[in-house]
Structure formats: C-alpha cells, structure tokens
One Martini backbone bead per residue (centre of mass of N, CA, C, O) as a GRO file, in nm:
protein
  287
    1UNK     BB    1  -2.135  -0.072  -4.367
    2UNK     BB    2  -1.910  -0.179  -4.563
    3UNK     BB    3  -1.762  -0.509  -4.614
    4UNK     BB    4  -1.453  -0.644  -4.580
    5UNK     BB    5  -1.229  -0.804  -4.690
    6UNK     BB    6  -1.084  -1.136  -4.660
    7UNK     BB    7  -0.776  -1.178  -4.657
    8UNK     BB    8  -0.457  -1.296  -4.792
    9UNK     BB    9  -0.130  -1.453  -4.750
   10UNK     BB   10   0.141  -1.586  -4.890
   11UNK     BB   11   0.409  -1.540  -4.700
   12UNK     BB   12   0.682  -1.443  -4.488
   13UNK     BB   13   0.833  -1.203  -4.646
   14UNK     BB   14   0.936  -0.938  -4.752
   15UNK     BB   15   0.660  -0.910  -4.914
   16UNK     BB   16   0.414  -1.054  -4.766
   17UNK     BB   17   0.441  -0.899  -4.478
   18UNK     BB   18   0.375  -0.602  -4.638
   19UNK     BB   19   0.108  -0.647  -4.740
   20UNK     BB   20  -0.044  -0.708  -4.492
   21UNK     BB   21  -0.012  -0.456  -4.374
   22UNK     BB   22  -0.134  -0.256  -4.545
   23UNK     BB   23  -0.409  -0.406  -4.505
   24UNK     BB   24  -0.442  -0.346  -4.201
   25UNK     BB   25  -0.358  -0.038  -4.176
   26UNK     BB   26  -0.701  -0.062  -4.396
   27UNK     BB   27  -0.882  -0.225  -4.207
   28UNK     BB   28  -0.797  -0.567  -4.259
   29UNK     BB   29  -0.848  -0.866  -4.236
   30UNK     BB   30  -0.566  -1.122  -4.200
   31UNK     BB   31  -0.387  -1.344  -4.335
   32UNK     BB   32  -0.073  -1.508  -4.261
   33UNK     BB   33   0.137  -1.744  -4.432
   34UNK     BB   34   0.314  -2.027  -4.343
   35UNK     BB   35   0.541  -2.305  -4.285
   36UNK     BB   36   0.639  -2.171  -4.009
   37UNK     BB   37   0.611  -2.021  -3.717
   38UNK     BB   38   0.873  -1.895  -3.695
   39UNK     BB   39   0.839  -1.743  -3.967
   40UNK     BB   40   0.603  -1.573  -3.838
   41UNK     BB   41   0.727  -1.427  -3.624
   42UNK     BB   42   0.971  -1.280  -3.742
   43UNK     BB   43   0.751  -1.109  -3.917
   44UNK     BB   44   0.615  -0.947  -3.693
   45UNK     BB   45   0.888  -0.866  -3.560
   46UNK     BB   46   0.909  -0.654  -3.812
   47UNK     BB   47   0.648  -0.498  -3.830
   48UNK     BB   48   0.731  -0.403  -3.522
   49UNK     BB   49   0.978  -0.208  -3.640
   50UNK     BB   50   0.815  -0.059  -3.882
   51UNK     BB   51   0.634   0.069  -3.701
   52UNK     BB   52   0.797   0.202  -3.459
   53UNK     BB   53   0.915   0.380  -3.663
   54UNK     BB   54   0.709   0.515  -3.747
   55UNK     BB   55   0.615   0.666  -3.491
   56UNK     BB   56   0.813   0.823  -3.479
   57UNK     BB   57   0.830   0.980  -3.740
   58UNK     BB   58   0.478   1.018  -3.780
   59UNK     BB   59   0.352   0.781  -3.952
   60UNK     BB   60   0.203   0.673  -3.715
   61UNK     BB   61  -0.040   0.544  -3.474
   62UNK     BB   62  -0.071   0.360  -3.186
   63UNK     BB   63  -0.349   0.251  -3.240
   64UNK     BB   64  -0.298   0.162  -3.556
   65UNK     BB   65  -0.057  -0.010  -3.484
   66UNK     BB   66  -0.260  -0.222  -3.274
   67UNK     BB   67  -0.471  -0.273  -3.496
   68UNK     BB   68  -0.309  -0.417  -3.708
   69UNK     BB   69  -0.162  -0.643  -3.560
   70UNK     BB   70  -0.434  -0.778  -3.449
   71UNK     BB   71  -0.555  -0.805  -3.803
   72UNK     BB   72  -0.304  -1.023  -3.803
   73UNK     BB   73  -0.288  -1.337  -3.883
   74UNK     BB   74  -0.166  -1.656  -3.812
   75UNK     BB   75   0.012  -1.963  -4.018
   76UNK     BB   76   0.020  -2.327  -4.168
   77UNK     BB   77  -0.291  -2.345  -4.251
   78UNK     BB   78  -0.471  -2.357  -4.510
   79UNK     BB   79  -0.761  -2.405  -4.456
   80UNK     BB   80  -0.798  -2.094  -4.375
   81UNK     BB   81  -0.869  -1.987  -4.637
   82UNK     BB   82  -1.207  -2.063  -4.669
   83UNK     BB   83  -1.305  -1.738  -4.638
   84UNK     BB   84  -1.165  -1.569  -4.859
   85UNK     BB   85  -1.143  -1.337  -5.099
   86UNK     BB   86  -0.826  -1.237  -5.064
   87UNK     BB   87  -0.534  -1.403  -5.240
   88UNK     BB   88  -0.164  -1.360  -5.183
   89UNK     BB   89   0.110  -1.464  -5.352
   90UNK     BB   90   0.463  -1.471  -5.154
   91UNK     BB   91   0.682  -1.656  -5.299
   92UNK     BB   92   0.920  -1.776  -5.467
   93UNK     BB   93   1.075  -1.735  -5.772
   94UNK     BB   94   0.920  -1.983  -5.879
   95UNK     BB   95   0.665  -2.208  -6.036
   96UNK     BB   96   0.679  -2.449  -5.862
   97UNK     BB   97   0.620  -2.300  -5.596
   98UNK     BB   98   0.386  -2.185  -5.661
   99UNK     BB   99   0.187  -2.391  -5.773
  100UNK     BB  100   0.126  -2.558  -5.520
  101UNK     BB  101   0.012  -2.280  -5.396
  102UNK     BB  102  -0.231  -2.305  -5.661
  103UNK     BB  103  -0.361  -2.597  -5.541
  104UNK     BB  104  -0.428  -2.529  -5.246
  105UNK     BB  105  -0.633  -2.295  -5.282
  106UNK     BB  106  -0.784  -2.403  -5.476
  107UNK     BB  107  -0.900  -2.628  -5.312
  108UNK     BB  108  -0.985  -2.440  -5.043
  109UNK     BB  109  -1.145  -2.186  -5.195
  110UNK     BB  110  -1.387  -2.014  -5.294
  111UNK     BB  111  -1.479  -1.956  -5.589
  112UNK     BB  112  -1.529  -1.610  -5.546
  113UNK     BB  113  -1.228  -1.655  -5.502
  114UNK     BB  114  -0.898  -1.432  -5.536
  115UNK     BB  115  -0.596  -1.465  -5.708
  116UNK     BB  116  -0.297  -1.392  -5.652
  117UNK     BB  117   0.026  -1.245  -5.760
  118UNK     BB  118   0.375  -1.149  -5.695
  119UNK     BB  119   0.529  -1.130  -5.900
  120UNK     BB  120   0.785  -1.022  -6.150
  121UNK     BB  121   0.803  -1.226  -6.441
  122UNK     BB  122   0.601  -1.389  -6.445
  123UNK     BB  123   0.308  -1.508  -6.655
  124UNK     BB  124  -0.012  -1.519  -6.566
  125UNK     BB  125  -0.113  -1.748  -6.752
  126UNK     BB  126   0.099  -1.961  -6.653
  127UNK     BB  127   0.042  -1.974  -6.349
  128UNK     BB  128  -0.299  -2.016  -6.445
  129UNK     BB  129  -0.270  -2.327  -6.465
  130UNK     BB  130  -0.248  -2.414  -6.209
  131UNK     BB  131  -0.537  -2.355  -6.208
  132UNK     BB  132  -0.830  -2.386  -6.271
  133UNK     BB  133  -1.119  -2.334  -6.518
  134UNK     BB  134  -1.291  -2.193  -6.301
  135UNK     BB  135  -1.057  -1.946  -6.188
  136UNK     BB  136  -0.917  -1.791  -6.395
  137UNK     BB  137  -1.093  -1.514  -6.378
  138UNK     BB  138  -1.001  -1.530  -6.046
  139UNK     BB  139  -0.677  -1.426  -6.167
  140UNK     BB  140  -0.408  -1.258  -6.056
  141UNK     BB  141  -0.143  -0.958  -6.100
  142UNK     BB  142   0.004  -0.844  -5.820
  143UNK     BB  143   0.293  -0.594  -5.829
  144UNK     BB  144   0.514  -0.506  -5.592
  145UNK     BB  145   0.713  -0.307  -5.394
  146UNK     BB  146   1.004  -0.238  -5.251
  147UNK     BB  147   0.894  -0.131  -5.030
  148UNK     BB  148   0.561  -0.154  -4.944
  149UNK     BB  149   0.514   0.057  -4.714
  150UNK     BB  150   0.653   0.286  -4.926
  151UNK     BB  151   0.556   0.181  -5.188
  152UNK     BB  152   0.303   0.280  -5.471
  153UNK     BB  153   0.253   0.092  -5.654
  154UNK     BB  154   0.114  -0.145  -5.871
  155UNK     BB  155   0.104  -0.432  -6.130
  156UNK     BB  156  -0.183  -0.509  -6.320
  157UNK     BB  157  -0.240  -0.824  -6.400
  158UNK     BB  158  -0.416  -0.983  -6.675
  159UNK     BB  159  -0.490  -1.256  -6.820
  160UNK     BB  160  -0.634  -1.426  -7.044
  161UNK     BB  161  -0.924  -1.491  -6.845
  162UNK     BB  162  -0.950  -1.272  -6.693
  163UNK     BB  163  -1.163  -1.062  -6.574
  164UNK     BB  164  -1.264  -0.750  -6.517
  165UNK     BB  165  -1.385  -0.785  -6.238
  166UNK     BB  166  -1.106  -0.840  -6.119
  167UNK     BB  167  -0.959  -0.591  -6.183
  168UNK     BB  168  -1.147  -0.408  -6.027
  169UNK     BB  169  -1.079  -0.537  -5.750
  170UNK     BB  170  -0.742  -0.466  -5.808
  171UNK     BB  171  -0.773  -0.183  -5.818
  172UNK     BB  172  -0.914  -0.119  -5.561
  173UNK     BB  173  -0.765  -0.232  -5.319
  174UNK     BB  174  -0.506  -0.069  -5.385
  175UNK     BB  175  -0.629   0.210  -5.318
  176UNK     BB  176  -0.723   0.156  -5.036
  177UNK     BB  177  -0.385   0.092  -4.937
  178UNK     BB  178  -0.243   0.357  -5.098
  179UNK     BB  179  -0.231   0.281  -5.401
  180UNK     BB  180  -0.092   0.272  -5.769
  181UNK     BB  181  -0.263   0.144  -6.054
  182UNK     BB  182  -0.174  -0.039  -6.325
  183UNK     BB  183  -0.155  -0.154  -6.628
  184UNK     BB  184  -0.048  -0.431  -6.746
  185UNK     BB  185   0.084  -0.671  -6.963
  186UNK     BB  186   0.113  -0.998  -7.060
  187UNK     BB  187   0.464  -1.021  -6.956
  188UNK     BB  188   0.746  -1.068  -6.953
  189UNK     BB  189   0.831  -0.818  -6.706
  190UNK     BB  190   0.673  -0.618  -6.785
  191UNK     BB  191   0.784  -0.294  -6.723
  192UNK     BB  192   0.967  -0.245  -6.497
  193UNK     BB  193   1.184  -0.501  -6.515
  194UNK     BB  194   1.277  -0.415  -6.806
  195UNK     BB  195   1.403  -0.140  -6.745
  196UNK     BB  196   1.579  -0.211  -6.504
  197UNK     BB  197   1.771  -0.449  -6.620
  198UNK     BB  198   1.881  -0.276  -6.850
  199UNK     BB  199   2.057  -0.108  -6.627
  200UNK     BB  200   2.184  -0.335  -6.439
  201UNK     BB  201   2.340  -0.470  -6.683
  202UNK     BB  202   2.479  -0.205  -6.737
  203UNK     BB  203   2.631  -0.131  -6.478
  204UNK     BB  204   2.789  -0.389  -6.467
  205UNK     BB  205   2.936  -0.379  -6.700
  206UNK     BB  206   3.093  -0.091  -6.588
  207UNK     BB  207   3.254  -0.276  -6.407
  208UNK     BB  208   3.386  -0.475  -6.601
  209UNK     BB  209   3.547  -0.201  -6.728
  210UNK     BB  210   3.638   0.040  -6.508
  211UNK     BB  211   3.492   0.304  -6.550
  212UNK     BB  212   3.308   0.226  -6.246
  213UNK     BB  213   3.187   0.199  -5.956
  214UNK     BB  214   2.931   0.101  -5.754
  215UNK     BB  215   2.921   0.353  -5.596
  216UNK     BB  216   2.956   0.590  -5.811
  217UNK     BB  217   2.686   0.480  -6.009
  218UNK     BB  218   2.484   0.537  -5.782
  219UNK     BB  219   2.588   0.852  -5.762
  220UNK     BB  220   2.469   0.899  -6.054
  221UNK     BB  221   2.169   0.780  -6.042
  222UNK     BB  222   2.070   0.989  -5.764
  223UNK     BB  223   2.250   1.279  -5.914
  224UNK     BB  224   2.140   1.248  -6.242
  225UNK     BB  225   1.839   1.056  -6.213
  226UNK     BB  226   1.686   1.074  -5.924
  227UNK     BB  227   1.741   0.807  -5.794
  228UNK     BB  228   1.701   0.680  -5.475
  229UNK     BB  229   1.850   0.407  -5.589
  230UNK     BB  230   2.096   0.220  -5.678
  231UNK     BB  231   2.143  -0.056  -5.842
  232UNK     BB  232   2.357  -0.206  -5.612
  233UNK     BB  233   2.169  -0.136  -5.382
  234UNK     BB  234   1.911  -0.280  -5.535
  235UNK     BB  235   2.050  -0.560  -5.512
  236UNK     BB  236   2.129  -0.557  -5.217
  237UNK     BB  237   1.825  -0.560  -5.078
  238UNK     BB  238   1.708  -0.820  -5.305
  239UNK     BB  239   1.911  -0.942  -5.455
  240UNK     BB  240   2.114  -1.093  -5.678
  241UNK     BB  241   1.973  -1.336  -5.732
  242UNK     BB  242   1.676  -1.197  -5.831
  243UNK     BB  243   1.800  -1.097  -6.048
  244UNK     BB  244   1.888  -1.297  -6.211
  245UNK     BB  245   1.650  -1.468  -6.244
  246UNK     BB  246   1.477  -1.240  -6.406
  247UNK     BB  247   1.699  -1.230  -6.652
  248UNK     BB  248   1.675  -1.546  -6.730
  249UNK     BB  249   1.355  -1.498  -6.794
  250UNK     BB  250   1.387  -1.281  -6.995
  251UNK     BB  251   1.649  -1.418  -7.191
  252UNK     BB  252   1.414  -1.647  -7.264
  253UNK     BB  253   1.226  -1.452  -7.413
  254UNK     BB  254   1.435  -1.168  -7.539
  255UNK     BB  255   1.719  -1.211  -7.530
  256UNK     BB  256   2.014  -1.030  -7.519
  257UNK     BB  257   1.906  -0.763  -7.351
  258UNK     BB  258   1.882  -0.998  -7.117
  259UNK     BB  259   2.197  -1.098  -7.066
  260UNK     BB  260   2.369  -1.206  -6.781
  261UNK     BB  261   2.634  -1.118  -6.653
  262UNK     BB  262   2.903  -1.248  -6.558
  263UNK     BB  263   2.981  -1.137  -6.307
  264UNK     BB  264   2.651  -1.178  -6.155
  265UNK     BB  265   2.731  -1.463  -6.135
  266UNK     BB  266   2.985  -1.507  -5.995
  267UNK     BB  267   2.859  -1.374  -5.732
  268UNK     BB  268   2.658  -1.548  -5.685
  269UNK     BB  269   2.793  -1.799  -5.635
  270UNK     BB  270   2.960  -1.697  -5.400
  271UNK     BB  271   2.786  -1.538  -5.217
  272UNK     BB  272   2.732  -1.227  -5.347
  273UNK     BB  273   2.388  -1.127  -5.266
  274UNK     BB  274   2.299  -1.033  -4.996
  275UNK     BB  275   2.111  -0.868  -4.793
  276UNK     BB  276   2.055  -0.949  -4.460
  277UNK     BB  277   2.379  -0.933  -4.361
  278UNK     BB  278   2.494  -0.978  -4.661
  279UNK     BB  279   2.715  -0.997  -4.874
  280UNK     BB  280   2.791  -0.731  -5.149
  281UNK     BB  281   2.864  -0.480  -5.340
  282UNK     BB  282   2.853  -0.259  -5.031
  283UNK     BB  283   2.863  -0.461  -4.827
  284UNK     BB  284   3.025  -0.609  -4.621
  285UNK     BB  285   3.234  -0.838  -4.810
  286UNK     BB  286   3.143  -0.725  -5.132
  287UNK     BB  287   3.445  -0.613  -5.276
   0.00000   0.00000   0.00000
C-alpha cells in the first residue's frame, strides 16, 4: 500500500483547522500548528462539534470520527514540521504575516517538502519571494472555500516559479480529500474572488442607495439567482473585515471596480464585522 503524505497546516482558525479535518478524514497523518495552546484546544473541540453533528446527519461513522481526530496533532513548535511532505499555510490574510511563516518553515521543512499556501488574494509568486529560490518550485496556492468540510472547490495556483510536478501533487491531493482542483492563473484575487466581490460591492451599493434592504438582496440572490447564501450572510459568516480587506488588494491591483464602498469602511470601522457572535449586516445589534 503506497504510503500517504504528511500532512502540515499552519493556523487552527476557521481555515486551517478545517483543511487538517479533511485531510485526517481522508486518512493522513496531519500536524496542525498554532501560536497557543489555548488557540490549539479550541480548534479541536470545534472539529469535534462539526464532526458530531455530522454523525447526526449521517455524514460520517463514529469509527472515521474517532480516527481523523486522532490523526490530527496539534503544536506550537514549528521544529516539528521538519518530517512533513505538504504543508498548508492558513492564516491571517496580510503578506507580512505569511512571510513570518513562510521563512520559519522554508528553513525548517525538507528541501523535498511542498509549501502551500491558503491566500485568497495575494498573488502566489508575491508570496513565493519570500522563501528561498531553491524553494521556490515546491512553493504553490491552494485556496480553499469555507466551510472547507462542506465547500468541494480548491483553486489551485502555481507562482511564477513553480514546478509542473507541484501542480500535479496538489491537484492530487486535493481530489483524495474529496475535492475539486481548478488551475486558474496567478493573479491578485484569482476567478472566484474578483467574482464575488464585484457583487458584494454591487450589493452594498445596493443598500446605500435604499435599493432593498440586505436581508432582501439576500433573499433575490437565492431565490432568483440560485446562490446558496446571499452577499450579505456571506460576508456575516466571513467578516466584513475580511472582505474589505480583499477589495483593496484587488483594488490597488485592478482600480476603479473594485474600489470598496463607503458604507462597508464605515461598518468596519465601527466594529460591525459579524463573524462568530459577533454584530454584522443579518446578525442581531449589526443593522
């Protein structure tokens, strides 16, 4: 039986601790890093909430349950990556943040092992400057959808540098944990996201002129337009913060539309980002 990868994630945030579950739930030894214990802990015991309703629904058997939590450890010490094959970087969406961690695993990692990284945003090849150039073939962006346990897509990005046969291993990879692998070419904000956010822009827009309200634009974009979740839930679910965040990488890159709108500064600002318990657009005390 041919031996499978070990597995690496940096972040145990919404990201990251969802990349580690599909990959254990797909039979891989998986390593996942944060900064805290504390920050480790809490990751767990939310995969094991995900995990047991899933069991509910009859999404997973309590057997493949109790093996993929075992085959999740956790740390906060990078030394221990220094075994792993592919390693999946997830967390917070700022350059200066990645590179920390792209320059502590580029010296830590096997020269053979492949670092990946979960942006959304930033171009692969920005990013890749930041490990060595012996590094840099094995250096790839694999962008995951959240949730990652229910959401099947992945675009896979290879930098300027990177190697054909990197491509072909995180195009595998993703398909044994049941995912779907597109190619889509490097630049800032990929397919999906220079999409999405010129509707979320158009949305917000939208509410700023008294249009329709945002649960309303929600319930057209679902009803009328077949999406699962409207801008508005999807940017409650993601953060407000996150999204800004995104339309000025994309509109430092591409100008005028993807230039975010005034009121979602505003709401920013004021501290009206959603996210978990927290007041956003939909969310009770965020409209």
């Amino acid at each position: 039986m041919e031996q499978k990868e070990r597995i690496g994630v940096v972040g145990a945030g919404l990201m990251g601790r969802e990349i580690a579950l599909v990959f254990a739930l797909a039979g891989y030894k998986v390593l996942l890093c944060d900064q805290t214990e504390s920050h480790l802990a809490q990751a767990m015991e939310r995969l094991g909430q995900i995990l047991e309703k899933g069991v509910g629904r009859g999404f997973y058997k309590e057997e493949d349950v109790l093996r993929a939590l075992g085959d999740i450890a956790t740390t906060t010490d990078f030394g221990l990556f220094a075994d792993r094959d592919f390693v999946t970087e997830a967390v917070f969406e700022r350059e200066d943040v990645k590179a920390a961690v792209f320059e502590k695993l580029d010296a830590i990692c096997q020269p053979s092992c492949v670092i990946a990284t979960n942006t959304s945003t930033i171009p692969i090849s920005v990013l890749a400057s930041h490990v060595s150039e012996a590094r840099r073939p094995r250096f790839i962006g694999t962008h995951y959808f959240s949730p990652v346990s229910r959401m099947k897509l992945v675009e896979v990005m290879p930098g300027f540098a990177t190697a054909p046969a990197t491509v072909d291993l995180a195009m595998r990879l993703c398909r044994s944990v049941g995912k779907t692998p597109i190619a889509i070419k490097d630049v800032p904000g990929f397919a999906v996201n220079r999409l999405l956010h010129v509707l979320m822009i158009e949305a917000v827009r939208l509410v700023e002129e008294g249009v329709a309200t945002p649960e309303d634009i929600d319930t057209a974009c679902k009803l009328g337009l077949g999406h699962p979740m409207g801008p508005f839930e999807l940017m409650d679910a993601t953060t407000s913060s996150l999204c800004l965040q995104a339309q000025e990488i994309m509109f430092e890159a591409y100008g005028e539309r993807f230039r975010p709108r005034p009121l979602l500064k505003q709401r920013v600002r004021a501290g009206l980002v959603g996210g978990r318990g927290k007041p956003g657009w939909r969310t009770p005390g965020g409209n």
